[in-house]
Amino acid sequence: MSRPRSASHRDLGAPPRRIRRLRGVAARLLAAAFAALPRAGHAQVVDPSLWITNGPVYAVVRDAGTIYIGGAFTRVGPVTGGGVALDGVSGALPPAFPRVNGTVYAAAADGAGGWFIGGSFTQVGDSARSNVVHLDADLSVSAWNPGADQEVLALARGGVTVYAGGAFTTIGGLARSNIAALDPATGAATGWDPVAGGPVLALAAAGSTVYAGGDFVSIGGQLRNRIAALDSVSGFATSWNPDANSSVYALAVSGSTVYAGGVFTNLQSRRRLVQLDAASGIVTGWNPDPNSIVRVLALRDTIVYVGGDFTSIAGLPRIRIAALGATGAAATAWNPGANGDVYALALDGSRIFAGGEFTSIGGQARARIAELDPVTGAATAWDPYANGVVRALQASASAVFAGGGFTSIGARPRGSIAALDVATGAATAWNPDANGQIGALAVSGSTVYAGGGFSAIGGQPRGAIAALDAATGAATAWDPGANGAVNALAVQGTTVYAGGEFTQIGGQARNRIAALDAATGAATSWDPNASFYVLALAASGPTVYAGGWFTSIGGQPRNRIAALDAATGQATGWNPDANGLVHALAVQGSTVYAGGDFTAVAGSPRNRIAALDAKGGTATAWDPGANGTVRALAAGGSAIYAGGSFSAIGGQARTALAALDAASGTAVGAWNPNANLPVRAIALSGATAYVTGEFTLVGGLPRVGIAAIGDVTTPVLLSLVRARALPDRVELLWYAAHEVASATVYRRTVRDDWRAVGSVQADGTGRLAFVDANVTPGTRYGYRLGVWDAGQEAFAGETWVEVPATPGLALSGFRSNPARDALVVAFSLPDAAPARLELFDVSGRRLLVREVGALGAGSHVVTLEEARWLAPGAYLLRLTRGPRSITARCVVLR
């Protein structure tokens, strides 16, 4: 068995902290902090492509092109930020899109395939945007930049104007109190200025009138309690004055009728949901009377869709979502039932999308976003999965824009353990699916060892420890079976060392520490017998170092740290004697680094971190002094990396994470990623530090559980930021220290050696971008940069990507089959050669033809508007390109 590449161990005794949701003032402060971060000369780069988890990560190890993580999560997914356009058919993410660094509260289609977006954010992709932004149809950030000074909570398009509502005082370059009209081309505020005396939460534009709802008590120059109608030219309030006694959250207009929903309990004696005459503002006889808040409304024909946190409406039990008749106010049979508040609804043809805080809707597990069958209310197979609340939805024929407080959409199920691809950052298919938390990982050869609190993993019953096939994720026959949690693992040669809370393992009585045969899983005769929990292990030659809660181990009194003979298990004379818990150990050369809760070790005052002589056990002069627990250590040559729950270490303010000079112990001034919650594990690989823990932000960026941080503590350092492979090109972006002005790009395949394919120049902020257009679809390429330093060429930033194969000819048929309204067809083309769609009835008569070849290579969705007149029945759809045709059977229902 080969020597392990690296290992990680974590304390399972402390319960994981709940991941905190950021709202209100806290969210604004974090957004402001992010805006203040320097954009150039960064000392580290957080990789945006690495997927994140939905819970804490306690262990990490990198082996070649794979990052293994373990913790207490159930999903891993891409970092999306707070807004993204999803594929309307599959729910998949687009190949590229800008990340929003905050919460999205409102979205409105621009009529040309793009979106206006409002919320609480300061950055969208690489562009600074304050709380409002426009995305073009290709999802790039447009030049449109009104720049609101506070949150934008509502958006509506009316004619050639974009109306914005919120809690701002300036927008579009002018002073505007909570409501404004913006030019859709320039972003400038128009002269329209109603001046709302409180936040505007809802907007609807209809003809010459703009309806506003919110928490204001004056608007348009008049006293208006929380709801008003404004002249679209003058901005003055009309005589329309329904008068609500509390917040209005939602508005919708249909012909001569205005619907309003919210918190109010007295709007002309109506509660929370009303139908108003658009001319007089008087309530109609329509009175569903929901028993709690209405947050969103959507209209289709004679149906009013309602979402909120009510449990009854129109006299019937309806849990947070309902469909009501627009005339009689009776609830229809449509009853999806959500187990959390519904904040957003969007309609597209016959399709219905819902967003909110729910984790179940339409009879299925759906995390905060779902599509619902328009007839039955059941959740469809469309299941993007959001890791936070969804507050805004807009739907078109081919895309659904979702916005909210989430940071990831499209996560995959993974039970406490996962593997991430180094090149793409995405989760691989490897999925052992543990039924309990993972606290320790180690890799040796083709085996991944896992320890924790589980009882099943890799498809087999396994008590707290297992060996997993690195290719398949299946549990091997190796089965030591511990009767308590395994907190630490270390592999050396043919021996697997385990530490934890067990009293039996490998078929023998072993108190909290054991050596296991790597072939059989049986406990060897090595038996140090720790008096209490073992939390950390490090194997180095003839010695195994242990840390934890124990006061005796290896037959000797040893307080929380010890060196054990790797042959006999006896404690050596090495005895630093820590006065508090030891959570982490790392060995480099003749030094043993220890981290924990202690304030003294080896007879010297040392606050939670120390360097110990590997021979005598004395504390060296190295003394960073942390003001909080140190739970993770990794030795990286000239720097020692520490993670935990401290806010100061090495004489500097450092939150949860720091790089310490290995000679002086001072914090490296240029390296300060700033994790917002505790760090539990660190693994180093080349220029990258893989950091895991309980955090949700690193470097001001949304990173839940794991982050890959490019390390620039050395003078010349290159780290890969992004690698993106498309059928016709590969796009690469590196970050370099300021000393690197240019570099040579080298490429290779699995069959040939490295060769230069171009050169790149730094752009002034340390970024070097390169596009390789000479690629073959289906081929895997490796890239790296070469930089000349002191007369020699050094190589760094290596990555491998696979160029996707050119799309083939495929026909999915009608997107909704049977189709009830719009006839939307999904298909793909390999190129821009002539191709056509044809629709036939069952007798073979051709009813329509559409030329589609000009759409080019890729997946496409088109709406057959000319086929809306089709009678109910069965039809044949045919896609033809050259000599090849594909046929799909379709059904139309009316």
Coordinates of C-alpha atoms in Angstrom, one line a residue, residues 74-549:
T74 CA -26.8 16.6 2.6
R75 CA -26.1 18.5 -0.6
V76 CA -23.3 19.9 -2.7
G77 CA -23.9 22.4 -5.4
P78 CA -22.4 25.3 -7.5
V79 CA -22.1 28.8 -6.2
T80 CA -24.7 30.8 -8.0
G81 CA -25.1 33.9 -5.9
G82 CA -28.5 35.4 -5.3
G83 CA -29.9 35.3 -8.8
V84 CA -29.7 33.0 -11.9
A85 CA -31.7 32.1 -15.0
L86 CA -32.5 28.4 -15.0
D87 CA -33.3 26.2 -18.0
G88 CA -37.1 26.1 -18.3
V89 CA -37.0 22.4 -19.3
S90 CA -34.3 20.8 -17.2
G91 CA -33.8 23.4 -14.4
A92 CA -30.1 23.3 -15.2
L93 CA -27.8 26.3 -14.8
P94 CA -26.5 28.2 -17.9
P95 CA -22.9 27.5 -18.9
A96 CA -21.8 31.0 -17.7
F97 CA -23.5 33.7 -15.8
P98 CA -22.6 36.6 -13.4
R99 CA -22.9 35.9 -9.7
V100 CA -24.9 38.3 -7.6
N101 CA -23.2 38.9 -4.2
G102 CA -26.3 39.5 -2.2
T103 CA -30.1 38.9 -2.1
V104 CA -32.4 39.4 -5.1
Y105 CA -36.0 40.6 -4.1
A106 CA -37.4 41.5 -7.5
A107 CA -37.1 40.7 -11.2
A108 CA -38.8 41.9 -14.4
A109 CA -38.3 40.6 -18.0
D110 CA -37.0 43.2 -20.3
G111 CA -39.0 41.9 -23.3
A112 CA -35.8 40.9 -25.2
G113 CA -34.8 37.8 -23.3
G114 CA -33.0 39.7 -20.5
W115 CA -33.9 40.7 -17.0
F116 CA -34.0 43.7 -14.7
I117 CA -33.1 42.7 -11.2
G118 CA -33.4 44.5 -7.9
G119 CA -32.3 43.6 -4.4
S120 CA -29.6 44.2 -1.8
F121 CA -26.2 43.6 -3.5
T122 CA -23.1 45.5 -4.6
Q123 CA -21.4 43.3 -7.2
V124 CA -22.8 41.3 -10.1
G125 CA -20.1 39.2 -11.8
D126 CA -17.1 41.5 -12.3
S127 CA -19.3 44.6 -12.4
A128 CA -20.0 46.9 -9.4
R129 CA -23.8 47.3 -9.3
S130 CA -25.7 48.8 -6.3
N131 CA -29.0 47.0 -5.7
V132 CA -30.2 47.1 -9.3
V133 CA -28.9 45.6 -12.5
H134 CA -29.8 44.6 -16.0
L135 CA -28.8 41.3 -17.6
D136 CA -28.8 41.0 -21.4
A137 CA -30.3 38.0 -23.1
D138 CA -26.8 36.3 -23.0
L139 CA -26.8 36.9 -19.2
S140 CA -24.0 39.4 -19.4
V141 CA -24.2 42.5 -17.3
S142 CA -25.3 45.5 -19.4
A143 CA -24.0 49.0 -19.1
W144 CA -27.4 50.0 -17.5
N145 CA -26.5 51.2 -14.0
P146 CA -29.0 53.3 -12.0
G147 CA -27.2 52.6 -8.7
A148 CA -29.7 52.7 -5.8
D149 CA -28.3 53.6 -2.4
Q150 CA -30.5 51.0 -0.6
E151 CA -32.5 48.0 -1.3
V152 CA -34.7 47.7 -4.4
L153 CA -37.7 45.6 -3.4
A154 CA -40.1 45.8 -6.4
L155 CA -39.8 46.3 -10.2
A156 CA -42.3 46.6 -13.0
R157 CA -42.2 47.5 -16.7
G158 CA -44.7 49.8 -18.1
G159 CA -44.4 50.9 -21.7
V160 CA -40.9 52.2 -22.2
T161 CA -40.3 52.7 -18.5
V162 CA -38.8 50.6 -15.7
Y163 CA -40.5 51.4 -12.3
A164 CA -38.5 50.6 -9.1
G165 CA -39.7 50.5 -5.5
G166 CA -37.8 49.9 -2.3
A167 CA -36.2 51.7 0.6
F168 CA -33.7 53.9 -1.3
T169 CA -33.2 57.6 -1.2
T170 CA -31.2 58.0 -4.5
I171 CA -31.4 56.1 -7.8
G172 CA -30.6 56.8 -11.4
G173 CA -28.4 59.7 -10.4
L174 CA -31.2 61.6 -8.6
A175 CA -32.8 61.9 -5.2
R176 CA -35.8 59.6 -5.2
S177 CA -37.7 58.6 -2.1
N178 CA -38.5 54.8 -2.3
I179 CA -40.0 55.0 -5.8
A180 CA -38.7 56.0 -9.2
A181 CA -39.1 55.6 -13.0
L182 CA -35.9 54.7 -14.9
D183 CA -35.0 55.0 -18.5
P184 CA -34.5 51.4 -19.8
A185 CA -31.7 52.5 -22.1
T186 CA -29.7 54.8 -19.9
G187 CA -30.7 53.9 -16.4
A188 CA -31.2 57.6 -15.5
A189 CA -34.2 58.5 -13.3
T190 CA -36.9 60.3 -15.3
G191 CA -38.7 63.4 -13.9
W192 CA -41.5 61.1 -12.5
D193 CA -41.1 61.6 -8.7
P194 CA -44.0 60.5 -6.5
V195 CA -42.0 60.6 -3.2
A196 CA -43.2 57.8 -1.1
G197 CA -43.2 58.3 2.7
G198 CA -42.2 54.8 3.4
P199 CA -40.9 51.6 1.7
V200 CA -42.5 50.6 -1.6
L201 CA -42.9 46.8 -1.7
A202 CA -45.1 46.1 -4.7
L203 CA -45.7 47.7 -8.1
A204 CA -48.0 47.1 -11.1
A205 CA -48.2 49.1 -14.2
A206 CA -51.4 49.2 -16.3
G207 CA -52.0 51.8 -19.1
S208 CA -51.6 55.3 -17.7
T209 CA -51.6 54.1 -14.1
V210 CA -48.9 52.8 -11.8
Y211 CA -50.2 51.0 -8.7
A212 CA -47.9 51.0 -5.6
G213 CA -48.2 49.0 -2.4
G214 CA -46.0 48.9 0.7
D215 CA -45.5 50.6 4.1
F216 CA -45.9 54.3 3.1
V217 CA -48.4 56.7 4.5
S218 CA -48.0 59.3 1.8
I219 CA -47.2 59.2 -1.9
G220 CA -47.8 61.2 -5.0
G221 CA -48.3 64.4 -3.0
Q222 CA -51.3 62.9 -1.1
L223 CA -51.9 60.9 2.1
R224 CA -52.2 57.4 1.0
N225 CA -52.1 54.5 3.5
R226 CA -50.0 51.7 2.0
I227 CA -51.7 51.5 -1.4
A228 CA -52.1 54.1 -4.2
A229 CA -52.7 54.7 -7.9
L230 CA -50.2 57.1 -9.5
D231 CA -50.5 58.9 -12.8
S232 CA -47.8 57.5 -15.1
V233 CA -47.0 60.9 -16.5
S234 CA -47.2 63.3 -13.6
G235 CA -46.5 60.9 -10.7
F236 CA -49.4 62.4 -8.7
A237 CA -51.7 60.2 -6.8
T238 CA -55.1 59.8 -8.3
S239 CA -58.3 59.9 -6.3
W240 CA -58.2 56.1 -6.0
N241 CA -57.7 55.5 -2.3
P242 CA -58.5 52.0 -0.9
D243 CA -56.7 52.8 2.5
A244 CA -55.0 49.7 4.1
N245 CA -54.3 49.6 7.8
S246 CA -51.0 47.6 7.4
S247 CA -48.5 46.5 4.8
V248 CA -49.4 45.7 1.2
Y249 CA -47.0 43.1 -0.2
A250 CA -48.5 42.1 -3.6
L251 CA -50.4 43.7 -6.4
A252 CA -51.9 42.4 -9.7
V253 CA -54.1 44.0 -12.4
S254 CA -56.5 42.4 -14.7
G255 CA -58.6 44.8 -16.9
S256 CA -60.8 46.9 -14.6
T257 CA -59.8 44.9 -11.5
V258 CA -56.9 45.4 -9.1
Y259 CA -55.9 42.7 -6.6
A260 CA -53.9 43.5 -3.4
G261 CA -52.5 41.1 -0.8
G262 CA -50.5 41.7 2.4
V263 CA -50.7 41.9 6.2
F264 CA -53.6 44.3 6.5
T265 CA -56.6 43.4 8.5
N266 CA -58.8 46.3 7.5
L267 CA -58.9 47.5 3.9
Q268 CA -62.6 48.4 3.7
S269 CA -63.3 45.6 6.2
R270 CA -61.3 43.1 4.1
R271 CA -58.4 41.1 5.5
R272 CA -55.1 40.3 3.7
L273 CA -56.6 39.9 0.2
V274 CA -58.9 42.1 -1.8
Q275 CA -60.3 42.7 -5.2
L276 CA -60.7 46.4 -6.0
D277 CA -62.4 48.4 -8.7
A278 CA -59.7 50.0 -10.8
A279 CA -61.8 53.1 -11.3
S280 CA -63.2 53.7 -7.8
G281 CA -60.9 51.8 -5.5
I282 CA -63.9 50.2 -3.8
V283 CA -63.8 46.6 -2.8
T284 CA -66.0 44.1 -4.7
G285 CA -68.0 41.3 -3.1
W286 CA -65.0 39.0 -3.7
N287 CA -63.8 38.0 -0.2
P288 CA -61.5 34.9 0.2
D289 CA -60.5 36.0 3.8
P290 CA -57.2 34.2 4.2
N291 CA -56.2 33.6 7.9
S292 CA -52.7 34.9 7.5
I293 CA -50.3 36.9 5.3
V294 CA -50.6 37.0 1.5
R295 CA -47.1 37.6 -0.1
V296 CA -47.6 37.1 -3.8
L297 CA -50.3 37.1 -6.5
A298 CA -50.4 35.8 -10.1
L299 CA -53.2 36.0 -12.6
R300 CA -54.2 33.6 -15.4
D301 CA -57.5 34.1 -17.2
T302 CA -60.2 33.6 -14.5
I303 CA -57.8 32.2 -11.8
V304 CA -56.0 34.1 -9.1
Y305 CA -53.0 32.2 -7.7
V306 CA -52.1 33.2 -4.2
G307 CA -49.0 32.5 -2.0
G308 CA -48.1 33.4 1.6
D309 CA -48.2 31.8 5.0
F310 CA -52.0 31.2 5.4
T311 CA -53.4 27.8 6.2
S312 CA -57.0 28.5 5.2
I313 CA -58.6 30.7 2.4
A314 CA -62.1 30.9 1.0
G315 CA -63.3 28.8 3.9
L316 CA -61.1 25.8 2.9
P317 CA -57.8 24.4 4.2
R318 CA -55.0 25.6 1.8
I319 CA -51.5 25.6 3.1
R320 CA -49.6 28.7 1.9
I321 CA -50.7 28.4 -1.7
A322 CA -54.1 28.3 -3.5
A323 CA -56.0 29.0 -6.7
L324 CA -59.1 31.1 -6.5
G325 CA -61.9 32.0 -8.9
A326 CA -61.6 35.6 -10.0
T327 CA -65.4 36.0 -9.9
G328 CA -66.7 33.9 -7.0
A329 CA -63.5 33.8 -4.8
A330 CA -64.0 30.1 -4.3
A331 CA -60.9 28.0 -3.9
T332 CA -60.4 25.5 -6.8
A333 CA -59.5 21.9 -6.2
W334 CA -55.9 22.8 -7.0
N335 CA -54.1 22.3 -3.7
P336 CA -50.2 21.8 -3.7
G337 CA -49.8 22.6 0.0
A338 CA -46.3 24.0 1.0
N339 CA -44.6 23.4 4.3
G340 CA -43.0 26.9 4.3
D341 CA -44.0 30.4 3.2
V342 CA -44.5 31.0 -0.6
Y343 CA -42.9 34.3 -1.7
A344 CA -42.9 34.1 -5.4
L345 CA -45.1 32.8 -8.3
A346 CA -44.5 32.9 -12.0
L347 CA -46.7 31.7 -14.9
D348 CA -45.6 30.8 -18.4
G349 CA -48.4 29.4 -20.6
S350 CA -49.8 26.5 -18.6
R351 CA -46.8 26.2 -16.4
I352 CA -46.8 27.4 -12.8
F353 CA -43.6 28.0 -10.8
A354 CA -43.4 28.7 -7.0
G355 CA -40.6 29.9 -4.8
G356 CA -40.3 30.5 -1.1
E357 CA -39.0 28.9 2.2
F358 CA -40.7 25.5 1.7
T359 CA -38.9 22.2 1.6
S360 CA -42.0 20.3 0.5
I361 CA -44.7 21.3 -2.0
G362 CA -47.0 19.5 -4.4
G363 CA -46.6 16.3 -2.5
Q364 CA -42.8 16.1 -3.1
A365 CA -39.6 17.2 -1.5
R366 CA -38.7 20.5 -3.2
A367 CA -36.2 22.9 -1.8
R368 CA -37.6 26.4 -2.1
I369 CA -38.4 26.3 -5.8
A370 CA -40.7 24.0 -7.8
E371 CA -42.9 23.7 -10.9
L372 CA -46.5 22.6 -10.2
D373 CA -48.9 20.8 -12.4
P374 CA -51.6 23.2 -13.4
V375 CA -54.4 20.6 -13.1
T376 CA -53.4 18.4 -10.1
G377 CA -51.1 20.8 -8.2
A378 CA -48.4 18.0 -7.9
A379 CA -44.8 19.0 -8.2
T380 CA -43.3 18.1 -11.6
A381 CA -39.9 16.5 -12.2
W382 CA -38.4 20.1 -12.5
D383 CA -36.3 20.3 -9.4
P384 CA -33.4 22.8 -9.3
Y385 CA -33.0 22.8 -5.5
A386 CA -32.1 26.1 -3.8
N387 CA -30.1 26.3 -0.6
G388 CA -31.9 29.5 0.6
V389 CA -35.2 31.3 0.3
V390 CA -36.4 32.1 -3.2
R391 CA -38.1 35.6 -3.3
A392 CA -38.5 36.4 -7.0
L393 CA -39.5 34.4 -10.1
Q394 CA -39.9 35.4 -13.7
A395 CA -40.7 32.8 -16.4
S396 CA -40.3 32.8 -20.2
A397 CA -40.6 30.1 -22.8
S398 CA -37.0 28.9 -22.3
A399 CA -35.9 30.2 -18.9
V400 CA -37.0 30.8 -15.4
F401 CA -35.2 33.6 -13.5
A402 CA -34.9 32.9 -9.8
G403 CA -33.8 35.4 -7.2
G404 CA -33.5 35.3 -3.4
G405 CA -31.3 34.8 -0.4
F406 CA -29.8 31.6 -1.7
T407 CA -26.1 31.1 -2.7
S408 CA -26.5 27.8 -4.6
I409 CA -29.1 26.3 -7.0
G410 CA -28.7 22.9 -8.6
A411 CA -27.2 21.0 -5.7
R412 CA -26.9 17.2 -5.8
P413 CA -27.7 14.9 -2.9
R414 CA -24.6 13.7 -1.0
G415 CA -24.9 12.2 2.5
S416 CA -22.0 13.8 4.5
I417 CA -19.3 12.8 2.1
A418 CA -18.5 13.8 -1.5
A419 CA -15.8 14.1 -4.1
L420 CA -15.2 17.3 -6.1
D421 CA -13.3 17.5 -9.4
V422 CA -10.2 19.8 -9.0
A423 CA -10.5 21.0 -12.6
T424 CA -14.2 21.9 -12.8
G425 CA -15.0 22.3 -9.1
A426 CA -18.1 20.2 -9.6
A427 CA -19.2 17.1 -7.7
T428 CA -18.2 13.8 -9.3
A429 CA -20.5 10.8 -9.5
W430 CA -18.7 9.3 -6.4
N431 CA -21.4 9.0 -3.7
P432 CA -20.9 6.7 -0.7
D433 CA -23.9 8.3 1.0
A434 CA -23.1 8.0 4.8
N435 CA -26.1 8.1 7.2
G436 CA -24.2 10.1 9.8
Q437 CA -21.5 12.8 9.9
I438 CA -18.0 12.3 8.7
G439 CA -15.2 13.7 10.9
A440 CA -12.0 12.2 9.4
L441 CA -10.7 11.3 6.0
A442 CA -7.4 9.8 4.7
V443 CA -6.4 8.5 1.2
S444 CA -4.0 5.7 0.4
G445 CA -3.6 4.3 -3.1
S446 CA -7.1 3.5 -4.4
T447 CA -8.7 3.6 -1.0
V448 CA -10.5 6.5 0.8
Y449 CA -10.7 5.9 4.6
A450 CA -13.6 7.6 6.4
G451 CA -14.3 8.0 10.1
G452 CA -17.2 9.6 11.9
G453 CA -20.6 8.8 13.5
F454 CA -22.3 6.8 10.8
S455 CA -23.6 3.3 10.8
A456 CA -23.9 2.8 7.0
I457 CA -21.8 4.1 4.1
G458 CA -20.9 3.0 0.6
G459 CA -24.0 0.8 0.4
Q460 CA -23.0 -1.3 3.5
P461 CA -23.4 -1.3 7.3
R462 CA -20.2 0.1 8.7
G463 CA -19.7 1.2 12.3
A464 CA -18.1 4.7 12.4
I465 CA -15.1 3.6 10.1
A466 CA -14.9 2.4 6.5
A467 CA -12.7 1.9 3.5
L468 CA -14.2 3.2 0.2
D469 CA -13.2 2.4 -3.3
A470 CA -11.8 5.7 -4.8
A471 CA -13.4 4.9 -8.2
T472 CA -16.9 3.7 -7.2
G473 CA -17.5 4.9 -3.7
A474 CA -18.6 1.4 -2.6
A475 CA -17.5 0.2 0.8
T476 CA -14.8 -2.5 0.5
A477 CA -14.8 -5.6 2.6
W478 CA -12.6 -3.9 5.2
D479 CA -14.8 -3.5 8.3
P480 CA -13.2 -2.8 11.7
G481 CA -16.6 -1.8 13.2
A482 CA -16.0 0.8 16.0
N483 CA -18.6 1.1 18.7
G484 CA -18.1 4.8 19.0
A485 CA -17.2 7.8 16.9
V486 CA -13.9 7.9 15.0
N487 CA -12.5 11.5 15.1
A488 CA -9.1 11.1 13.6
L489 CA -7.3 8.9 11.0
A490 CA -3.7 8.5 9.8
V491 CA -2.3 5.9 7.4
Q492 CA 1.3 4.8 7.3
G493 CA 2.4 1.8 5.3
T494 CA 0.1 -1.1 5.9
T495 CA -1.4 0.4 9.1
V496 CA -4.4 2.6 9.6
Y497 CA -4.4 4.5 12.9
A498 CA -7.7 5.5 14.3
G499 CA -8.6 7.8 17.3
G500 CA -12.0 8.7 18.7
E501 CA -14.5 7.8 21.3
F502 CA -14.8 4.0 20.8
T503 CA -13.9 1.3 23.3
Q504 CA -14.0 -1.5 20.7
I505 CA -12.7 -1.6 17.2
G506 CA -11.2 -4.2 14.8
G507 CA -12.7 -7.0 16.8
Q508 CA -10.8 -6.0 20.0
A509 CA -11.2 -3.9 23.1
R510 CA -9.4 -0.7 22.3
N511 CA -9.9 2.5 24.3
R512 CA -10.1 5.4 21.9
I513 CA -7.0 4.7 19.9
A514 CA -6.0 1.7 17.7
A515 CA -3.9 0.5 14.9
L516 CA -5.7 -1.5 12.2
D517 CA -4.4 -3.8 9.6
A518 CA -5.0 -2.2 6.2
A519 CA -5.7 -5.5 4.6
T520 CA -8.0 -7.2 7.1
G521 CA -9.3 -4.4 9.3
A522 CA -8.3 -6.3 12.4
A523 CA -6.8 -4.4 15.4
T524 CA -3.1 -5.1 15.8
S525 CA -1.5 -5.7 19.2
W526 CA -0.7 -1.9 19.3
D527 CA -2.8 -0.7 22.2
P528 CA -2.0 2.7 23.9
N529 CA -5.3 2.7 25.8
A530 CA -6.2 6.4 26.1
S531 CA -8.2 7.5 29.2
F532 CA -10.5 9.8 27.2
Y533 CA -11.2 11.0 23.7
V534 CA -8.6 11.2 21.0
L535 CA -9.2 14.1 18.6
A536 CA -6.0 14.3 16.5
L537 CA -3.4 12.0 15.1
A538 CA -0.2 12.5 13.1
A539 CA 2.1 9.6 12.0
S540 CA 5.7 10.5 11.4
G541 CA 8.3 7.7 10.9
P542 CA 8.6 5.6 14.1
T543 CA 6.3 7.9 16.0
V544 CA 2.5 8.4 16.2
Y545 CA 1.5 11.8 17.8
A546 CA -1.9 11.9 19.5
G547 CA -3.9 14.9 20.9
G548 CA -7.3 15.1 22.6
W549 CA -8.9 15.0 26.1

